[in-house]
């Protein structure tokens, strides 16, 4: 099949559904020109099926949607957004967005355009990228005809992101498009054309007029791509990273002393994120990878004996997580706690794999990681980015041992969801104590004894142990042994 015929075939298949016939008839009856545009059309050629369809009418998008919804009858669900001049029809799993063709002008300090009615070409011109500005006519007479005044199809073939209008204007008008550009480049594995790239560099500072929610939405799409590092490098090279995520930027660079350098923690982090992306679709595990070494710059020290050290970077890193999540408008709930936990614990399996693995150390790790132990192990394996094959092999095989040990100990001691058999209240009642340091100390002594394996994990043993500990401190039972 020739290229042209292939294209016609693809379009034919994408619009071969009764709903498009209905759209066609509705538009003709209203006397509107009507086109599918944006991501749906782009994705036809990239063979990425989608159910979100943007439709531009040269006329009123709202009237078009209302008339169509009536025709479609019961199965259709209409929502009108008067303020935006748009309307949505949901029908049989499809989401159809209708908008009138428009041209826009922008003010310097806002992403909100002043909108006026326009022609189809004006509408295409004000869109972000030529590949997103392809239109397919839905009117009966020209059904399936591709309208492509800015050579979007050629750009799709060349896999390049180019703006229909001068890039300077496109990005300055709506700086969110800079993030979209990096996101599309990452998701679709496209290049960014030189003019667009330069314009992002020039306008990077303007990202500040975009709400953090929108920015992070794009950032998370980059994180969820098959190879997130493509986007993270582009964010860096365009200067956007400096604006939105300076902590990550600070990981960059290598310092040498006495001929000893440390690894570049930015590129190391990127590699860990890519490694994790191969293993898991869990966005928050990817975030844990992104942040696992975030505190290294603050923790860097030179030691004449051992060279560069980063002591405590896992603890300080975990402490930084809430501040970063808050600023980036990420959720401050159990997802954040999960990331924090993994950042804090990410050194532990490595230590276990280097030392002789004691049961006690494994029990402690199980206790602290709980149900997230498997994710922690995945993160730790992803963290091995050494180029030395022998070193790598040694780590992996040690991790195998750690995993086995974790399994054995869990089967024996059930530590994963372990709850202390006695709590602070028990201790207060037993010895007539008020809440405070003493109670905390006794409680953690019981925890340590169980995790160390010096007493069994049951209530009776715990009571006996805490009583003898308390006696050493001069505390007597006041509950007549009721506990
Ligand atoms: N658009 C734009 N500028 C923006 C957002 C969107 O020009 N800041 C235009 C583009 O033509 C885009 C269309 O609106 O194709 C629809 O936007 P959206 O649904 O956000 O993105 P899609 O391109 O459909 O891609 P995806 O669904 O992957 O986000």
Tab-separated table of C-alpha atoms and ligand atoms in Angstrom:
chain	number	residue	atom	x	y	z
A	1	UNK	CA	0.000	0.000	0.000
A	2	UNK	CA	1.314	3.472	-0.817
A	3	UNK	CA	1.940	5.912	2.046
A	4	UNK	CA	-1.061	7.973	0.998
A	5	UNK	CA	-3.329	4.920	0.956
A	6	UNK	CA	-1.995	3.782	4.316
A	7	UNK	CA	-2.888	7.161	5.751
A	8	UNK	CA	-6.385	7.089	4.271
A	9	UNK	CA	-6.835	3.581	5.601
A	10	UNK	CA	-5.792	4.578	9.128
A	11	UNK	CA	-8.124	7.578	9.147
A	12	UNK	CA	-10.966	5.459	7.729
A	13	UNK	CA	-10.615	2.917	10.553
A	14	UNK	CA	-10.335	5.555	13.298
A	15	UNK	CA	-13.593	7.224	12.269
A	16	UNK	CA	-15.519	4.119	11.313
A	17	UNK	CA	-18.150	4.251	14.027
A	18	UNK	CA	-21.822	5.318	14.039
A	19	UNK	CA	-21.039	8.111	16.493
A	20	UNK	CA	-18.951	9.889	13.844
A	21	UNK	CA	-21.817	9.597	11.354
A	22	UNK	CA	-24.031	11.259	13.959
A	23	UNK	CA	-21.457	14.029	14.487
A	24	UNK	CA	-21.299	14.477	10.742
A	25	UNK	CA	-25.068	14.761	10.350
A	26	UNK	CA	-25.357	17.087	13.351
A	27	UNK	CA	-22.674	19.453	12.031
A	28	UNK	CA	-24.221	19.472	8.535
A	29	UNK	CA	-27.687	20.162	9.934
A	30	UNK	CA	-26.321	23.151	11.894
A	31	UNK	CA	-24.312	24.359	8.926
A	32	UNK	CA	-21.014	24.117	10.886
A	33	UNK	CA	-17.653	22.960	9.577
A	34	UNK	CA	-16.511	20.267	11.994
A	35	UNK	CA	-13.096	18.627	12.594
A	36	UNK	CA	-11.455	16.132	14.900
A	37	UNK	CA	-8.153	17.633	16.134
A	38	UNK	CA	-5.389	17.247	18.675
A	39	UNK	CA	-4.188	14.091	20.374
A	40	UNK	CA	-6.783	11.756	18.861
A	41	UNK	CA	-5.705	12.534	15.318
A	42	UNK	CA	-2.001	12.475	16.224
A	43	UNK	CA	-2.390	9.122	17.914
A	44	UNK	CA	-4.076	7.549	14.870
A	45	UNK	CA	-0.764	7.812	13.065
A	46	UNK	CA	1.243	6.717	16.087
A	47	UNK	CA	-1.032	3.697	16.489
A	48	UNK	CA	-1.919	4.678	20.064
A	49	UNK	CA	-5.645	4.108	20.413
A	50	UNK	CA	-7.452	6.737	22.458
A	51	UNK	CA	-11.024	7.431	23.625
A	52	UNK	CA	-10.639	11.197	24.150
A	53	UNK	CA	-11.604	13.093	21.047
A	54	UNK	CA	-11.349	16.865	20.619
A	55	UNK	CA	-13.718	18.297	18.054
A	56	UNK	CA	-13.487	21.830	16.692
A	57	UNK	CA	-16.497	23.390	15.014
A	58	UNK	CA	-16.450	26.618	13.098
A	59	UNK	CA	-19.468	27.805	15.087
A	60	UNK	CA	-20.705	27.179	18.634
A	61	UNK	CA	-19.136	24.131	20.293
A	62	UNK	CA	-21.825	24.188	22.971
A	63	UNK	CA	-24.718	24.216	20.487
A	64	UNK	CA	-23.062	21.417	18.546
A	65	UNK	CA	-22.682	19.261	21.681
A	66	UNK	CA	-26.236	19.945	22.839
A	67	UNK	CA	-27.706	18.994	19.463
A	68	UNK	CA	-25.553	15.875	19.213
A	69	UNK	CA	-26.443	14.739	22.744
A	70	UNK	CA	-30.143	15.049	21.890
A	71	UNK	CA	-29.687	12.967	18.751
A	72	UNK	CA	-27.685	10.291	20.543
A	73	UNK	CA	-30.459	10.057	23.125
A	74	UNK	CA	-30.353	8.212	26.445
A	75	UNK	CA	-26.812	6.805	26.292
A	76	UNK	CA	-25.261	10.282	25.974
A	77	UNK	CA	-24.191	12.427	28.924
A	78	UNK	CA	-23.742	16.148	28.280
A	79	UNK	CA	-21.703	18.611	30.375
A	80	UNK	CA	-21.527	22.270	29.388
A	81	UNK	CA	-18.703	24.552	30.534
A	82	UNK	CA	-20.111	27.966	29.693
A	83	UNK	CA	-17.129	29.887	31.059
A	84	UNK	CA	-14.786	28.078	28.697
A	85	UNK	CA	-17.222	27.945	25.777
A	86	UNK	CA	-16.777	24.164	25.629
A	87	UNK	CA	-19.009	21.149	26.117
A	88	UNK	CA	-18.425	17.457	26.592
A	89	UNK	CA	-20.465	14.490	25.462
A	90	UNK	CA	-19.727	11.101	26.991
A	91	UNK	CA	-21.044	8.238	24.921
A	92	UNK	CA	-20.254	4.532	24.927
A	93	UNK	CA	-16.826	4.931	26.521
A	94	UNK	CA	-15.867	7.888	24.325
A	95	UNK	CA	-15.243	11.391	25.663
A	96	UNK	CA	-15.975	13.993	23.016
A	97	UNK	CA	-14.921	17.592	23.713
A	98	UNK	CA	-16.509	20.270	21.548
A	99	UNK	CA	-15.117	23.746	21.138
A	100	UNK	CA	-15.621	26.558	18.647
A	101	UNK	CA	-12.646	27.388	16.416
A	102	UNK	CA	-10.840	30.230	18.121
A	103	UNK	CA	-7.947	32.558	17.993
A	104	UNK	CA	-6.392	33.773	21.145
A	105	UNK	CA	-4.301	36.580	22.491
A	106	UNK	CA	-2.484	36.390	25.790
A	107	UNK	CA	-1.417	38.826	28.479
A	108	UNK	CA	2.126	38.745	29.837
A	109	UNK	CA	1.290	37.642	33.371
A	110	UNK	CA	-1.370	35.029	32.770
A	111	UNK	CA	-2.055	31.783	30.961
A	112	UNK	CA	-5.672	32.850	30.464
A	113	UNK	CA	-6.180	33.958	26.892
A	114	UNK	CA	-8.599	36.492	25.502
A	115	UNK	CA	-10.562	34.301	23.131
A	116	UNK	CA	-12.240	35.302	19.893
A	117	UNK	CA	-13.956	33.216	17.237
A	118	UNK	CA	-11.642	32.243	14.426
A	119	UNK	CA	-11.208	30.050	11.371
A	120	UNK	CA	-10.011	26.456	11.482
A	121	UNK	CA	-6.545	27.523	10.368
A	122	UNK	CA	-6.340	30.192	13.061
A	123	UNK	CA	-7.346	27.544	15.562
A	124	UNK	CA	-4.652	25.167	14.335
A	125	UNK	CA	-2.053	27.949	14.356
A	126	UNK	CA	-2.598	28.710	18.065
A	127	UNK	CA	-2.103	25.076	19.092
A	128	UNK	CA	1.057	23.857	20.804
A	129	UNK	CA	2.704	21.561	18.246
A	130	UNK	CA	2.210	20.857	14.571
A	131	UNK	CA	1.631	17.177	15.405
A	132	UNK	CA	-1.215	18.282	17.689
A	133	UNK	CA	-2.632	20.628	15.055
A	134	UNK	CA	-3.694	17.999	12.529
A	135	UNK	CA	-7.407	18.120	11.718
A	136	UNK	CA	-9.672	15.548	10.084
A	137	UNK	CA	-12.906	16.842	8.554
A	138	UNK	CA	-16.076	15.203	9.848
A	139	UNK	CA	-18.617	16.889	7.526
A	140	UNK	CA	-20.225	14.438	5.132
A	141	UNK	CA	-18.893	15.931	1.951
A	142	UNK	CA	-15.240	15.919	3.036
A	143	UNK	CA	-15.409	13.149	5.651
A	144	UNK	CA	-11.948	11.855	6.530
A	145	UNK	CA	-10.005	14.572	4.688
A	146	UNK	CA	-6.828	15.555	6.547
A	147	UNK	CA	-6.257	19.307	6.950
A	148	UNK	CA	-2.598	19.907	7.723
A	149	UNK	CA	-1.475	23.460	6.947
A	150	UNK	CA	1.635	23.257	9.165
A	151	UNK	CA	3.085	19.944	7.940
A	152	UNK	CA	2.277	18.065	11.110
A	153	UNK	CA	2.224	14.762	9.287
A	154	UNK	CA	5.796	15.240	8.058
A	155	UNK	CA	6.816	16.143	11.610
A	156	UNK	CA	5.129	12.990	12.884
A	157	UNK	CA	7.181	10.967	10.436
A	158	UNK	CA	10.358	12.781	11.402
A	159	UNK	CA	9.369	12.427	15.052
A	160	UNK	CA	9.909	16.092	15.809
A	161	UNK	CA	8.038	18.581	17.989
A	162	UNK	CA	7.695	21.926	16.235
A	163	UNK	CA	5.341	24.809	16.953
A	164	UNK	CA	2.951	26.109	14.264
A	165	UNK	CA	3.477	29.742	15.396
A	166	UNK	CA	6.946	31.154	16.230
A	167	UNK	CA	8.067	29.109	19.250
A	168	UNK	CA	8.837	32.238	21.238
A	169	UNK	CA	5.151	33.208	21.005
A	170	UNK	CA	3.787	29.704	21.637
A	171	UNK	CA	5.770	29.204	24.838
A	172	UNK	CA	5.612	32.715	26.155
A	173	UNK	CA	1.815	32.724	25.676
A	174	UNK	CA	1.299	29.482	27.531
A	175	UNK	CA	4.425	28.362	29.414
A	176	UNK	CA	2.782	25.046	30.379
A	177	UNK	CA	3.509	24.035	26.798
A	178	UNK	CA	7.220	23.891	27.674
A	179	UNK	CA	6.436	21.097	30.096
A	180	UNK	CA	4.130	19.486	27.546
A	181	UNK	CA	6.938	19.643	25.010
A	182	UNK	CA	9.334	17.764	27.277
A	183	UNK	CA	6.555	15.355	28.216
A	184	UNK	CA	5.684	14.545	24.596
A	185	UNK	CA	9.361	14.191	23.728
A	186	UNK	CA	9.660	11.643	26.547
A	187	UNK	CA	6.387	9.776	26.024
A	188	UNK	CA	6.603	9.622	22.252
A	189	UNK	CA	10.380	9.535	21.958
A	190	UNK	CA	10.374	12.617	19.696
A	191	UNK	CA	13.068	15.235	19.243
A	192	UNK	CA	12.462	18.873	20.001
A	193	UNK	CA	13.159	21.117	17.037
A	194	UNK	CA	15.979	23.649	17.534
A	195	UNK	CA	13.824	26.766	17.444
A	196	UNK	CA	11.439	25.301	20.018
A	197	UNK	CA	14.342	24.171	22.198
A	198	UNK	CA	15.934	27.619	22.203
A	199	UNK	CA	12.582	29.253	22.944
A	200	UNK	CA	12.079	27.007	25.969
A	201	UNK	CA	15.527	27.975	27.213
A	202	UNK	CA	14.667	31.649	26.842
A	203	UNK	CA	11.261	31.311	28.461
A	204	UNK	CA	12.039	28.754	31.194
A	205	UNK	CA	11.620	31.365	33.938
A	206	UNK	CA	8.056	32.026	32.778
A	207	UNK	CA	7.016	28.606	34.055
A	208	UNK	CA	6.421	30.494	37.326
A	209	UNK	CA	3.056	31.754	36.047
A	210	UNK	CA	1.797	28.180	35.744
A	211	UNK	CA	0.173	26.540	38.763
A	212	UNK	CA	2.240	23.824	40.428
A	213	UNK	CA	-0.642	21.348	40.010
A	214	UNK	CA	-0.395	21.600	36.208
A	215	UNK	CA	3.395	21.439	36.236
A	216	UNK	CA	3.493	18.352	38.425
A	217	UNK	CA	0.814	16.694	36.327
A	218	UNK	CA	3.167	16.897	33.349
A	219	UNK	CA	6.160	15.954	35.483
A	220	UNK	CA	4.378	12.814	36.662
A	221	UNK	CA	3.598	11.880	33.062
A	222	UNK	CA	7.332	12.144	32.397
A	223	UNK	CA	7.975	9.966	35.446
A	224	UNK	CA	5.529	7.367	34.147
A	225	UNK	CA	7.123	7.169	30.701
A	226	UNK	CA	9.070	4.121	29.671
A	227	UNK	CA	12.400	5.985	30.021
A	228	UNK	CA	11.844	8.932	32.376
A	229	UNK	CA	15.485	10.055	32.152
A	230	UNK	CA	14.853	11.365	28.620
A	231	UNK	CA	12.536	13.992	30.087
A	232	UNK	CA	14.614	14.658	33.172
A	233	UNK	CA	17.675	15.386	31.014
A	234	UNK	CA	15.583	17.653	28.766
A	235	UNK	CA	14.212	19.502	31.783
A	236	UNK	CA	17.790	20.042	32.854
A	237	UNK	CA	19.095	21.121	29.462
A	238	UNK	CA	16.251	23.589	28.917
A	239	UNK	CA	16.689	25.203	32.334
A	240	UNK	CA	13.219	24.130	33.496
A	241	UNK	CA	14.631	21.846	36.180
A	242	UNK	CA	16.321	24.762	37.883
A	243	UNK	CA	12.961	26.508	38.107
A	244	UNK	CA	10.791	23.655	39.277
A	245	UNK	CA	13.085	21.270	41.112
A	246	UNK	CA	16.365	22.855	42.239
A	247	UNK	CA	17.081	20.055	44.739
A	248	UNK	CA	17.423	17.638	41.857
A	249	UNK	CA	19.662	19.987	39.924
A	250	UNK	CA	21.943	20.270	42.942
A	251	UNK	CA	22.774	16.573	42.654
A	252	UNK	CA	24.791	17.398	39.567
A	253	UNK	CA	28.539	17.553	39.445
A	254	UNK	CA	31.605	15.648	40.440
A	255	UNK	CA	34.258	16.866	42.834
A	256	UNK	CA	37.724	15.360	42.976
A	257	UNK	CA	40.310	15.461	45.728
A	258	UNK	CA	43.644	13.712	45.700
A	259	UNK	CA	42.573	12.097	42.458
A	260	UNK	CA	39.424	10.633	44.024
A	261	UNK	CA	36.070	11.663	42.620
A	262	UNK	CA	32.560	10.623	43.577
A	263	UNK	CA	29.902	9.664	41.089
A	264	UNK	CA	27.610	12.308	39.593
A	265	UNK	CA	24.526	11.819	41.695
A	266	UNK	CA	22.178	13.390	39.171
A	267	UNK	CA	22.995	10.927	36.411
A	268	UNK	CA	23.142	8.091	38.892
A	269	UNK	CA	19.641	9.018	40.102
A	270	UNK	CA	18.363	9.110	36.528
A	271	UNK	CA	19.709	5.662	35.918
A	272	UNK	CA	18.052	4.355	39.083
A	273	UNK	CA	14.724	5.871	37.982
A	274	UNK	CA	15.059	4.197	34.564
A	275	UNK	CA	15.943	0.896	36.217
A	276	UNK	CA	12.849	1.133	38.422
A	277	UNK	CA	10.701	2.079	35.417
A	278	UNK	CA	11.627	-1.255	33.853
A	279	UNK	CA	10.425	-3.084	36.961
A	280	UNK	CA	7.341	-1.244	38.130
A	281	UNK	CA	4.454	1.055	37.132
A	282	UNK	CA	4.181	2.386	40.643
A	283	UNK	CA	4.587	6.166	40.370
A	284	UNK	CA	5.533	6.463	44.029
A	285	UNK	CA	8.245	3.832	43.791
A	286	UNK	CA	9.620	5.899	40.902
A	287	UNK	CA	9.482	8.964	43.143
A	288	UNK	CA	11.371	7.092	45.832
A	289	UNK	CA	14.040	6.356	43.222
A	290	UNK	CA	14.128	10.022	42.210
A	291	UNK	CA	14.578	11.156	45.802
A	292	UNK	CA	16.684	8.353	47.257
A	293	UNK	CA	19.919	10.372	47.170
A	294	UNK	CA	18.369	13.845	47.321
A	295	UNK	CA	20.283	14.797	50.485
A	296	UNK	CA	23.694	13.788	49.186
A	297	UNK	CA	24.865	17.351	48.451
A	298	UNK	CA	24.207	18.416	52.053
A	299	UNK	CA	25.809	15.293	53.469
A	300	UNK	CA	28.962	15.267	51.362
A	301	UNK	CA	32.197	15.208	53.389
A	302	UNK	CA	35.809	14.457	52.631
A	303	UNK	CA	37.519	11.938	54.850
A	304	UNK	CA	41.271	11.536	54.453
A	305	UNK	CA	41.020	7.819	55.121
A	306	UNK	CA	38.021	6.760	53.061
A	307	UNK	CA	37.511	9.597	50.552
A	308	UNK	CA	34.049	11.028	49.895
A	309	UNK	CA	31.279	10.096	52.320
A	310	UNK	CA	27.571	10.875	52.426
A	311	UNK	CA	26.715	9.732	55.934
A	312	UNK	CA	23.079	9.975	56.941
A	313	UNK	CA	21.917	11.093	53.504
A	314	UNK	CA	19.104	8.559	53.756
A	315	UNK	CA	17.785	10.046	57.019
A	316	UNK	CA	18.197	13.673	55.954
A	317	UNK	CA	16.678	12.762	52.563
A	318	UNK	CA	13.615	11.263	54.247
A	319	UNK	CA	13.275	14.462	56.272
A	320	UNK	CA	13.344	16.520	53.065
A	321	UNK	CA	10.493	14.576	51.468
A	322	UNK	CA	7.535	16.394	53.112
A	323	UNK	CA	8.917	19.832	52.180
A	324	UNK	CA	9.458	18.775	48.574
A	325	UNK	CA	6.024	17.129	48.340
A	326	UNK	CA	4.365	20.206	49.820
A	327	UNK	CA	6.031	22.603	47.414
A	328	UNK	CA	5.352	20.377	44.414
A	329	UNK	CA	1.721	19.923	45.472
A	330	UNK	CA	2.113	16.176	45.689
A	331	UNK	CA	-0.150	14.291	48.110
A	332	UNK	CA	0.791	14.626	51.797
A	333	UNK	CA	-0.734	11.298	52.721
A	334	UNK	CA	0.350	7.665	52.891
A	335	UNK	CA	1.970	7.972	49.433
A	336	UNK	CA	4.376	10.527	50.865
A	337	UNK	CA	4.999	8.365	53.918
A	338	UNK	CA	5.765	5.443	51.618
A	339	UNK	CA	8.327	7.511	49.677
A	340	UNK	CA	9.808	8.747	52.927
A	341	UNK	CA	10.121	5.239	54.269
A	342	UNK	CA	11.857	3.932	51.165
A	343	UNK	CA	14.270	6.878	51.066
A	344	UNK	CA	15.121	6.316	54.703
A	345	UNK	CA	15.605	2.565	54.376
A	346	UNK	CA	17.292	2.405	50.997
A	347	UNK	CA	20.764	1.713	52.420
A	348	UNK	CA	19.707	-1.109	54.677
A	349	UNK	CA	19.615	-4.067	52.303
A	350	UNK	CA	22.993	-3.023	50.913
A	351	UNK	CA	24.462	-3.097	54.389
A	352	UNK	CA	22.811	-6.458	54.969
A	353	UNK	CA	24.277	-7.791	51.779
A	354	UNK	CA	27.772	-6.615	52.652
A	355	UNK	CA	27.925	-7.853	56.234
A	356	UNK	CA	27.316	-11.292	57.501
A	357	UNK	CA	23.525	-11.316	57.576
A	358	UNK	CA	22.244	-11.823	61.101
A	359	UNK	CA	18.661	-12.883	61.808
A	360	UNK	CA	18.271	-9.896	64.054
A	361	UNK	CA	19.179	-7.399	61.321
A	362	UNK	CA	16.770	-9.057	58.898
A	363	UNK	CA	13.967	-9.025	61.489
A	364	UNK	CA	14.531	-5.335	62.077
A	365	UNK	CA	14.375	-4.556	58.409
A	366	UNK	CA	11.182	-6.570	58.017
A	367	UNK	CA	9.667	-4.778	60.979
A	368	UNK	CA	10.497	-1.317	59.624
A	369	UNK	CA	9.658	-1.934	55.987
A	370	UNK	CA	6.512	-3.991	56.638
A	371	UNK	CA	4.526	-4.622	53.472
A	372	UNK	CA	6.849	-2.381	51.476
A	373	UNK	CA	9.787	-4.738	51.817
A	374	UNK	CA	9.503	-6.028	48.230
A	375	UNK	CA	9.452	-2.485	46.824
A	376	UNK	CA	12.439	-1.631	48.992
A	377	UNK	CA	14.364	-4.581	47.590
A	378	UNK	CA	13.418	-3.539	44.045
A	379	UNK	CA	14.677	-0.014	44.754
A	380	UNK	CA	17.925	-1.317	46.193
A	381	UNK	CA	18.608	-3.496	43.193
A	382	UNK	CA	17.852	-0.578	40.893
A	383	UNK	CA	20.368	1.452	42.910
A	384	UNK	CA	23.236	-0.733	41.749
A	385	UNK	CA	24.577	1.232	38.829
A	386	UNK	CA	28.212	0.234	39.102
A	387	UNK	CA	29.943	-0.251	35.783
A	388	UNK	CA	32.126	-2.921	37.271
A	389	UNK	CA	30.432	-6.156	36.193
A	390	UNK	CA	32.054	-8.254	38.892
A	391	UNK	CA	30.954	-5.834	41.640
A	392	UNK	CA	27.458	-5.798	40.206
A	393	UNK	CA	27.266	-9.573	40.102
A	394	UNK	CA	28.410	-9.762	43.719
A	395	UNK	CA	25.717	-7.312	44.836
A	396	UNK	CA	22.989	-9.137	42.973
A	397	UNK	CA	23.930	-12.499	44.381
A	398	UNK	CA	24.154	-11.066	47.899
A	399	UNK	CA	20.711	-9.556	47.416
A	400	UNK	CA	19.484	-12.989	46.443
A	401	UNK	CA	20.698	-14.186	49.824
A	402	UNK	CA	19.020	-11.282	51.599
A	403	UNK	CA	15.741	-12.024	49.807
A	404	UNK	CA	15.934	-15.676	50.815
A	405	UNK	CA	16.715	-14.741	54.390
A	406	UNK	CA	13.781	-12.311	54.432
A	407	UNK	CA	11.514	-15.099	53.225
A	408	UNK	CA	12.780	-17.615	55.775
A	409	UNK	CA	12.524	-15.249	58.708
A	410	UNK	CA	9.099	-14.003	57.709
A	411	UNK	CA	7.839	-17.573	57.475
A	412	UNK	CA	9.234	-18.291	60.946
A	413	UNK	CA	8.549	-15.071	62.876
A	414	UNK	CA	5.769	-13.203	60.994
A	415	UNK	CA	7.417	-9.846	61.508
A	416	UNK	CA	6.032	-8.088	58.415
A	417	UNK	CA	2.856	-6.835	60.046
A	418	UNK	CA	4.164	-7.242	63.501
A	419	UNK	CA	2.501	-5.359	66.366
A	420	UNK	CA	4.153	-5.243	69.779
A	421	UNK	CA	2.372	-7.680	72.085
A	422	UNK	CA	2.230	-4.988	74.785
A	423	UNK	CA	1.763	-1.261	74.312
A	424	UNK	CA	2.455	1.935	76.227
A	425	UNK	CA	-0.916	1.774	78.011
A	426	UNK	CA	-0.144	-1.657	79.368
A	427	UNK	CA	3.169	-0.407	80.690
A	428	UNK	CA	1.606	2.684	82.312
A	429	UNK	CA	-1.000	0.574	84.087
A	430	UNK	CA	1.468	-2.053	85.202
A	431	UNK	CA	3.814	0.400	86.920
A	432	UNK	CA	1.505	3.348	87.621
A	433	UNK	CA	3.468	5.556	85.242
A	434	UNK	CA	2.425	8.680	83.349
A	435	UNK	CA	3.053	8.915	79.648
A	436	UNK	CA	6.683	9.893	79.078
A	437	UNK	CA	10.229	8.927	78.313
A	438	UNK	CA	10.354	6.004	80.744
A	439	UNK	CA	7.363	4.299	79.146
A	440	UNK	CA	8.880	4.832	75.674
A	441	UNK	CA	12.177	3.313	76.773
A	442	UNK	CA	10.559	0.218	78.236
A	443	UNK	CA	8.444	-0.212	75.127
A	444	UNK	CA	11.374	-0.015	72.750
A	445	UNK	CA	13.413	-2.354	74.945
A	446	UNK	CA	10.646	-4.949	74.495
A	447	UNK	CA	10.626	-4.309	70.749
A	448	UNK	CA	14.406	-4.711	70.550
A	449	UNK	CA	14.332	-7.927	72.574
A	450	UNK	CA	11.758	-9.445	70.234
A	451	UNK	CA	13.521	-8.299	67.073
A	452	UNK	CA	16.867	-9.499	68.434
A	453	UNK	CA	15.266	-12.836	69.121
A	454	UNK	CA	16.146	-12.775	72.839
A	455	UNK	CA	12.486	-13.243	73.840
A	456	UNK	CA	9.652	-14.834	71.844
A	457	UNK	CA	7.064	-12.692	70.102
A	458	UNK	CA	4.168	-13.173	72.563
A	459	UNK	CA	2.415	-11.289	75.350
A	460	UNK	CA	3.404	-13.499	78.211
A	461	UNK	CA	7.111	-13.265	77.432
A	462	UNK	CA	6.856	-9.523	76.882
A	463	UNK	CA	5.148	-8.981	80.250
A	464	UNK	CA	7.723	-11.034	82.051
A	465	UNK	CA	10.585	-9.233	80.298
A	466	UNK	CA	9.265	-5.720	80.931
A	467	UNK	CA	8.652	-6.557	84.594
A	468	UNK	CA	12.241	-7.624	85.088
A	469	UNK	CA	13.527	-4.569	83.215
A	470	UNK	CA	11.364	-2.274	85.334
A	471	UNK	CA	12.550	-3.949	88.504
A	472	UNK	CA	16.139	-3.072	87.556
A	473	UNK	CA	14.996	0.551	87.401
A	474	UNK	CA	13.359	0.262	90.820
A	475	UNK	CA	9.790	0.172	89.438
A	476	UNK	CA	7.230	-2.155	91.008
A	477	UNK	CA	4.020	-3.623	89.604
A	478	UNK	CA	0.995	-1.739	90.928
A	479	UNK	CA	-1.647	-3.715	89.033
A	480	UNK	CA	-1.467	-6.917	91.058
A	481	UNK	CA	-0.437	-8.808	87.991
A	482	UNK	CA	-3.747	-8.091	86.185
A	483	UNK	CA	-2.180	-7.506	82.804
B	1	LIG	N1	-3.398	22.203	23.478
B	1	LIG	C1	-2.561	23.294	23.309
B	1	LIG	N2	-1.929	23.865	24.373
B	1	LIG	C2	-2.109	23.341	25.629
B	1	LIG	C3	-2.961	22.245	25.815
B	1	LIG	C4	-3.571	21.688	24.708
B	1	LIG	O1	-2.386	23.744	22.188
B	1	LIG	N3	-1.500	23.911	26.675
B	1	LIG	C5	-4.105	21.649	22.304
B	1	LIG	C6	-3.289	20.661	21.481
B	1	LIG	O2	-3.706	20.783	20.142
B	1	LIG	C7	-3.719	19.328	22.051
B	1	LIG	C8	-5.187	19.562	22.339
B	1	LIG	O3	-5.252	20.921	22.745
B	1	LIG	O4	-3.522	18.276	21.142
B	1	LIG	C9	-5.771	18.651	23.391
B	1	LIG	O5	-5.045	18.780	24.571
B	1	LIG	P1	-4.854	17.593	25.617
B	1	LIG	O6	-6.087	16.768	25.650
B	1	LIG	O7	-4.353	18.191	26.874
B	1	LIG	O8	-3.629	16.768	25.050
B	1	LIG	P2	-3.526	15.722	23.884
B	1	LIG	O9	-2.734	16.318	22.789
B	1	LIG	O10	-4.862	15.168	23.550
B	1	LIG	O11	-2.573	14.596	24.468
B	1	LIG	P3	-2.694	13.756	25.817
B	1	LIG	O12	-4.065	13.190	25.870
B	1	LIG	O13	-1.610	12.741	25.684
B	1	LIG	O14	-2.405	14.716	26.935
